[in-house]
mmCIF file of C-alpha atoms in Angstrom:
data_model
loop_
_atom_site.group_PDB
_atom_site.id
_atom_site.type_symbol
_atom_site.label_atom_id
_atom_site.label_comp_id
_atom_site.label_asym_id
_atom_site.label_seq_id
_atom_site.Cartn_x
_atom_site.Cartn_y
_atom_site.Cartn_z
ATOM 1 C CA UNK A 1 16.670 -3.536 -8.059
ATOM 2 C CA UNK A 2 15.677 -4.183 -4.483
ATOM 3 C CA UNK A 3 12.406 -6.087 -3.996
ATOM 4 C CA UNK A 4 10.185 -7.556 -1.366
ATOM 5 C CA UNK A 5 8.596 -10.849 -2.252
ATOM 6 C CA UNK A 6 6.344 -13.594 -0.832
ATOM 7 C CA UNK A 7 6.621 -17.361 -0.907
ATOM 8 C CA UNK A 8 2.931 -18.346 -0.993
ATOM 9 C CA UNK A 9 0.331 -16.685 -3.233
ATOM 10 C CA UNK A 10 -2.613 -18.316 -1.477
ATOM 11 C CA UNK A 11 -3.058 -19.735 2.013
ATOM 12 C CA UNK A 12 -6.163 -21.584 2.994
ATOM 13 C CA UNK A 13 -6.741 -22.263 6.724
ATOM 14 C CA UNK A 14 -9.548 -23.607 8.904
ATOM 15 C CA UNK A 15 -11.290 -21.151 11.120
ATOM 16 C CA UNK A 16 -9.703 -21.191 14.543
ATOM 17 C CA UNK A 17 -6.353 -22.332 13.314
ATOM 18 C CA UNK A 18 -3.191 -20.221 13.334
ATOM 19 C CA UNK A 19 -2.008 -18.702 10.055
ATOM 20 C CA UNK A 20 1.525 -17.910 9.049
ATOM 21 C CA UNK A 21 2.241 -15.619 6.114
ATOM 22 C CA UNK A 22 5.848 -15.289 4.895
ATOM 23 C CA UNK A 23 7.799 -12.649 3.127
ATOM 24 C CA UNK A 24 11.365 -12.469 1.837
ATOM 25 C CA UNK A 25 13.088 -9.151 1.404
ATOM 26 C CA UNK A 26 16.304 -8.291 -0.336
ATOM 27 C CA UNK A 27 17.263 -4.801 0.804
ATOM 28 C CA UNK A 28 19.483 -5.396 3.801
ATOM 29 C CA UNK A 29 19.551 -1.623 4.450
ATOM 30 C CA UNK A 30 15.858 -1.481 5.266
ATOM 31 C CA UNK A 31 15.183 -0.835 8.903
ATOM 32 C CA UNK A 32 11.433 -0.841 9.065
ATOM 33 C CA UNK A 33 8.869 -3.421 7.905
ATOM 34 C CA UNK A 34 5.073 -3.288 7.867
ATOM 35 C CA UNK A 35 2.264 -5.776 7.299
ATOM 36 C CA UNK A 36 -0.896 -4.569 5.596
ATOM 37 C CA UNK A 37 -4.279 -6.278 5.084
ATOM 38 C CA UNK A 38 -6.251 -5.417 1.978
ATOM 39 C CA UNK A 39 -9.858 -6.447 1.482
ATOM 40 C CA UNK A 40 -11.358 -6.530 -1.964
ATOM 41 C CA UNK A 41 -11.878 -3.089 -3.393
ATOM 42 C CA UNK A 42 -10.342 -1.310 -0.447
ATOM 43 C CA UNK A 43 -7.061 0.334 0.408
ATOM 44 C CA UNK A 44 -4.369 -1.326 2.556
ATOM 45 C CA UNK A 45 -5.021 -1.417 6.274
ATOM 46 C CA UNK A 46 -2.094 -1.264 8.685
ATOM 47 C CA UNK A 47 -1.723 -4.389 10.859
ATOM 48 C CA UNK A 48 1.622 -4.262 12.592
ATOM 49 C CA UNK A 49 5.172 -3.100 12.040
ATOM 50 C CA UNK A 50 8.620 -3.931 13.269
ATOM 51 C CA UNK A 51 11.983 -2.244 13.267
ATOM 52 C CA UNK A 52 15.124 -4.044 12.210
ATOM 53 C CA UNK A 53 16.580 -3.873 15.679
ATOM 54 C CA UNK A 54 13.817 -6.204 16.887
ATOM 55 C CA UNK A 55 13.129 -9.816 16.020
ATOM 56 C CA UNK A 56 9.576 -10.109 17.306
ATOM 57 C CA UNK A 57 6.630 -7.869 18.008
ATOM 58 C CA UNK A 58 3.181 -8.824 19.194
ATOM 59 C CA UNK A 59 -0.137 -7.211 18.712
ATOM 60 C CA UNK A 60 -3.664 -8.307 19.268
ATOM 61 C CA UNK A 61 -3.844 -11.868 17.751
ATOM 62 C CA UNK A 62 -0.935 -10.976 15.440
ATOM 63 C CA UNK A 63 2.774 -11.468 15.782
ATOM 64 C CA UNK A 64 5.515 -10.344 13.370
ATOM 65 C CA UNK A 65 8.837 -12.174 13.284
ATOM 66 C CA UNK A 66 11.930 -10.771 11.642
ATOM 67 C CA UNK A 67 14.986 -12.826 10.741
ATOM 68 C CA UNK A 68 17.606 -10.485 9.392
ATOM 69 C CA UNK A 69 20.117 -13.337 8.851
ATOM 70 C CA UNK A 70 17.984 -14.826 6.086
ATOM 71 C CA UNK A 71 16.045 -11.651 5.282
ATOM 72 C CA UNK A 72 12.724 -13.191 6.196
ATOM 73 C CA UNK A 73 9.589 -11.677 7.648
ATOM 74 C CA UNK A 74 6.488 -13.484 8.822
ATOM 75 C CA UNK A 75 3.041 -12.611 10.087
ATOM 76 C CA UNK A 76 1.339 -14.957 12.465
ATOM 77 C CA UNK A 77 -2.367 -14.680 13.020
ATOM 78 C CA UNK A 78 -3.752 -16.594 16.030
ATOM 79 C CA UNK A 79 -7.207 -18.195 15.958
ATOM 80 C CA UNK A 80 -7.891 -17.148 12.400
ATOM 81 C CA UNK A 81 -11.414 -15.832 11.815
ATOM 82 C CA UNK A 82 -13.501 -15.458 8.654
ATOM 83 C CA UNK A 83 -12.979 -11.686 8.924
ATOM 84 C CA UNK A 84 -9.243 -12.235 8.454
ATOM 85 C CA UNK A 85 -9.829 -13.356 4.871
ATOM 86 C CA UNK A 86 -7.963 -10.841 2.688
ATOM 87 C CA UNK A 87 -4.772 -10.268 0.820
ATOM 88 C CA UNK A 88 -1.779 -9.552 3.049
ATOM 89 C CA UNK A 89 1.209 -7.515 1.935
ATOM 90 C CA UNK A 90 4.534 -6.950 3.544
ATOM 91 C CA UNK A 91 6.204 -3.666 2.870
ATOM 92 C CA UNK A 92 9.646 -2.360 3.393
ATOM 93 C CA UNK A 93 10.254 1.288 4.228
ATOM 94 C CA UNK A 94 13.412 2.983 3.069
ATOM 95 C CA UNK A 95 14.956 6.394 3.387
ATOM 96 C CA UNK A 96 12.515 9.055 2.254
ATOM 97 C CA UNK A 97 9.611 7.181 3.787
ATOM 98 C CA UNK A 98 8.969 5.233 0.572
ATOM 99 C CA UNK A 99 7.359 1.838 0.713
ATOM 100 C CA UNK A 100 8.196 -1.149 -1.418
ATOM 101 C CA UNK A 101 5.436 -3.758 -1.336
ATOM 102 C CA UNK A 102 5.723 -7.526 -1.700
ATOM 103 C CA UNK A 103 3.600 -9.513 -4.078
ATOM 104 C CA UNK A 104 0.840 -10.342 -1.621
ATOM 105 C CA UNK A 105 -0.664 -13.542 -0.137
ATOM 106 C CA UNK A 106 -4.356 -14.255 -0.213
ATOM 107 C CA UNK A 107 -5.625 -15.760 3.009
ATOM 108 C CA UNK A 108 -8.765 -17.813 2.798
ATOM 109 C CA UNK A 109 -10.442 -18.897 6.010
ATOM 110 C CA UNK A 110 -12.688 -21.931 5.768
ATOM 111 C CA UNK A 111 -15.620 -22.057 8.253
ATOM 112 C CA UNK B 1 -7.670 9.650 13.588
ATOM 113 C CA UNK B 2 -5.492 9.686 10.483
ATOM 114 C CA UNK B 3 -8.230 9.290 7.944
ATOM 115 C CA UNK B 4 -7.560 9.648 4.248
ATOM 116 C CA UNK B 5 -10.356 9.865 1.735
ATOM 117 C CA UNK B 6 -10.416 9.542 -2.034
ATOM 118 C CA UNK B 7 -12.935 10.846 -4.548
ATOM 119 C CA UNK B 8 -14.416 9.422 -6.563
ATOM 120 C CA UNK B 9 -14.422 5.819 -5.337
ATOM 121 C CA UNK B 10 -15.014 4.622 -8.901
ATOM 122 C CA UNK B 11 -15.132 6.246 -12.285
ATOM 123 C CA UNK B 12 -15.786 5.160 -15.848
ATOM 124 C CA UNK B 13 -14.522 7.323 -18.653
ATOM 125 C CA UNK B 14 -14.106 7.107 -22.395
ATOM 126 C CA UNK B 15 -10.754 6.674 -24.077
ATOM 127 C CA UNK B 16 -9.097 9.988 -24.733
ATOM 128 C CA UNK B 17 -10.703 11.909 -21.890
ATOM 129 C CA UNK B 18 -9.051 13.017 -18.649
ATOM 130 C CA UNK B 19 -9.939 12.016 -15.135
ATOM 131 C CA UNK B 20 -9.137 13.699 -11.895
ATOM 132 C CA UNK B 21 -8.825 11.787 -8.581
ATOM 133 C CA UNK B 22 -8.703 13.617 -5.257
ATOM 134 C CA UNK B 23 -6.896 12.504 -2.142
ATOM 135 C CA UNK B 24 -7.603 14.244 1.152
ATOM 136 C CA UNK B 25 -6.213 13.913 4.617
ATOM 137 C CA UNK B 26 -9.230 14.661 6.833
ATOM 138 C CA UNK B 27 -7.788 15.069 10.292
ATOM 139 C CA UNK B 28 -4.085 15.752 9.827
ATOM 140 C CA UNK B 29 -1.767 17.746 7.616
ATOM 141 C CA UNK B 30 0.037 15.669 5.050
ATOM 142 C CA UNK B 31 3.502 16.868 4.301
ATOM 143 C CA UNK B 32 3.927 14.084 1.788
ATOM 144 C CA UNK B 33 1.432 12.199 -0.322
ATOM 145 C CA UNK B 34 2.058 9.104 -2.358
ATOM 146 C CA UNK B 35 0.166 7.668 -5.398
ATOM 147 C CA UNK B 36 0.115 3.986 -6.098
ATOM 148 C CA UNK B 37 -1.391 1.931 -8.890
ATOM 149 C CA UNK B 38 -2.654 -1.596 -8.434
ATOM 150 C CA UNK B 39 -3.634 -3.926 -11.248
ATOM 151 C CA UNK B 40 -5.897 -6.923 -10.506
ATOM 152 C CA UNK B 41 -4.255 -9.578 -8.389
ATOM 153 C CA UNK B 42 -1.063 -7.591 -8.200
ATOM 154 C CA UNK B 43 0.724 -5.566 -5.583
ATOM 155 C CA UNK B 44 0.780 -1.847 -5.125
ATOM 156 C CA UNK B 45 3.286 -0.042 -7.311
ATOM 157 C CA UNK B 46 4.400 3.421 -6.329
ATOM 158 C CA UNK B 47 3.804 5.955 -9.084
ATOM 159 C CA UNK B 48 4.958 9.182 -7.559
ATOM 160 C CA UNK B 49 5.714 11.037 -4.339
ATOM 161 C CA UNK B 50 4.623 14.632 -3.797
ATOM 162 C CA UNK B 51 5.455 17.146 -1.181
ATOM 163 C CA UNK B 52 3.194 20.133 -0.561
ATOM 164 C CA UNK B 53 4.155 23.039 -2.747
ATOM 165 C CA UNK B 54 6.781 21.053 -4.702
ATOM 166 C CA UNK B 55 6.767 19.167 -7.955
ATOM 167 C CA UNK B 56 6.090 15.501 -7.689
ATOM 168 C CA UNK B 57 8.852 12.924 -7.997
ATOM 169 C CA UNK B 58 7.877 10.174 -10.421
ATOM 170 C CA UNK B 59 9.060 6.587 -10.317
ATOM 171 C CA UNK B 60 10.870 5.167 -13.334
ATOM 172 C CA UNK B 61 8.513 4.340 -16.122
ATOM 173 C CA UNK B 62 5.688 6.595 -14.961
ATOM 174 C CA UNK B 63 4.921 9.376 -17.472
ATOM 175 C CA UNK B 64 4.738 12.669 -15.659
ATOM 176 C CA UNK B 65 2.905 14.328 -18.541
ATOM 177 C CA UNK B 66 0.228 11.645 -18.482
ATOM 178 C CA UNK B 67 -0.240 11.400 -14.703
ATOM 179 C CA UNK B 68 -0.402 14.960 -13.434
ATOM 180 C CA UNK B 69 -0.015 15.362 -9.718
ATOM 181 C CA UNK B 70 -0.803 18.499 -7.780
ATOM 182 C CA UNK B 71 -0.189 18.796 -4.061
ATOM 183 C CA UNK B 72 -1.496 22.319 -3.569
ATOM 184 C CA UNK B 73 -2.321 22.166 0.169
ATOM 185 C CA UNK B 74 -1.367 20.107 3.202
ATOM 186 C CA UNK B 75 -4.688 18.233 3.000
ATOM 187 C CA UNK B 76 -5.224 17.749 -0.737
ATOM 188 C CA UNK B 77 -3.449 16.063 -3.614
ATOM 189 C CA UNK B 78 -4.906 15.369 -6.976
ATOM 190 C CA UNK B 79 -3.958 12.888 -9.684
ATOM 191 C CA UNK B 80 -5.118 13.596 -13.224
ATOM 192 C CA UNK B 81 -4.934 10.858 -15.752
ATOM 193 C CA UNK B 82 -4.761 12.672 -19.055
ATOM 194 C CA UNK B 83 -5.866 11.172 -22.383
ATOM 195 C CA UNK B 84 -6.827 7.957 -20.627
ATOM 196 C CA UNK B 85 -6.615 4.664 -22.456
ATOM 197 C CA UNK B 86 -7.987 1.213 -21.533
ATOM 198 C CA UNK B 87 -4.543 0.119 -20.314
ATOM 199 C CA UNK B 88 -4.815 2.898 -17.647
ATOM 200 C CA UNK B 89 -7.704 1.040 -16.102
ATOM 201 C CA UNK B 90 -6.556 0.200 -12.613
ATOM 202 C CA UNK B 91 -7.099 0.755 -8.876
ATOM 203 C CA UNK B 92 -5.387 4.017 -7.826
ATOM 204 C CA UNK B 93 -4.575 4.381 -4.193
ATOM 205 C CA UNK B 94 -3.127 7.359 -2.391
ATOM 206 C CA UNK B 95 -1.450 7.565 0.954
ATOM 207 C CA UNK B 96 -0.648 10.549 3.124
ATOM 208 C CA UNK B 97 2.116 11.061 5.639
ATOM 209 C CA UNK B 98 2.310 13.752 8.328
ATOM 210 C CA UNK B 99 6.097 13.573 8.391
ATOM 211 C CA UNK B 100 9.044 13.426 6.068
ATOM 212 C CA UNK B 101 11.933 11.116 6.062
ATOM 213 C CA UNK B 102 12.174 8.135 8.454
ATOM 214 C CA UNK B 103 9.489 7.839 10.988
ATOM 215 C CA UNK B 104 6.661 9.185 8.905
ATOM 216 C CA UNK B 105 3.709 6.915 8.813
ATOM 217 C CA UNK B 106 1.717 6.419 5.649
ATOM 218 C CA UNK B 107 -2.101 6.370 5.894
ATOM 219 C CA UNK B 108 -3.901 4.886 2.951
ATOM 220 C CA UNK B 109 -7.027 6.023 1.211
ATOM 221 C CA UNK B 110 -9.778 3.597 0.148
ATOM 222 C CA UNK B 111 -8.764 3.661 -3.506
ATOM 223 C CA UNK B 112 -10.346 4.773 -6.755
ATOM 224 C CA UNK B 113 -11.319 2.233 -9.428
ATOM 225 C CA UNK B 114 -10.777 3.684 -12.875
ATOM 226 C CA UNK B 115 -12.255 1.950 -15.870
ATOM 227 C CA UNK B 116 -11.466 3.336 -19.325
ATOM 228 C CA UNK B 117 -13.757 2.216 -22.148
#
């Protein structure tokens, strides 16, 4: 079936550096993608989203890039901080407002 | 705004007993609620979707007689794990959406940690 997956299970970065988390998706019919942050023992927290008719969207310190040609999604975090340490999931929304989550990437920020 | 709560935040129960988890949208009416299960170091897996006043739609492989879902009002959905077994131990997360179809955001609860001994 359709799935959303990630390339890297763990990403370790130095505080202050930029982080890039990647995601590959397979459902070409999806038109809406979301990035979530999940801290240990908590529910997912919305970070940023993007529609398929866009290739880039910026938020505060975060940028999401969408490449529909290769079905690739990335989350860029600028000036990564210790508070950014968490597991990050991409999710794909389909008809019926259902979400399919990727496998997750753990971001570890070294002080 | 768009706050979703879950109760309890954690629960320990004995094998064979039933456990009820509540999901509430505190400041909006949730037309649709979703229940997810997350095992350690894994992603969220959708268990079922429920619309207020309707029977829940379960994902393939999820036993509807074991995981009873009730969406009796626009602000409350409950998940009852019946005859729980240790393999049901997991992190259960709900989300609530004020809309249906495309365009409806999902707001997530904080999750409930279930441990079955």
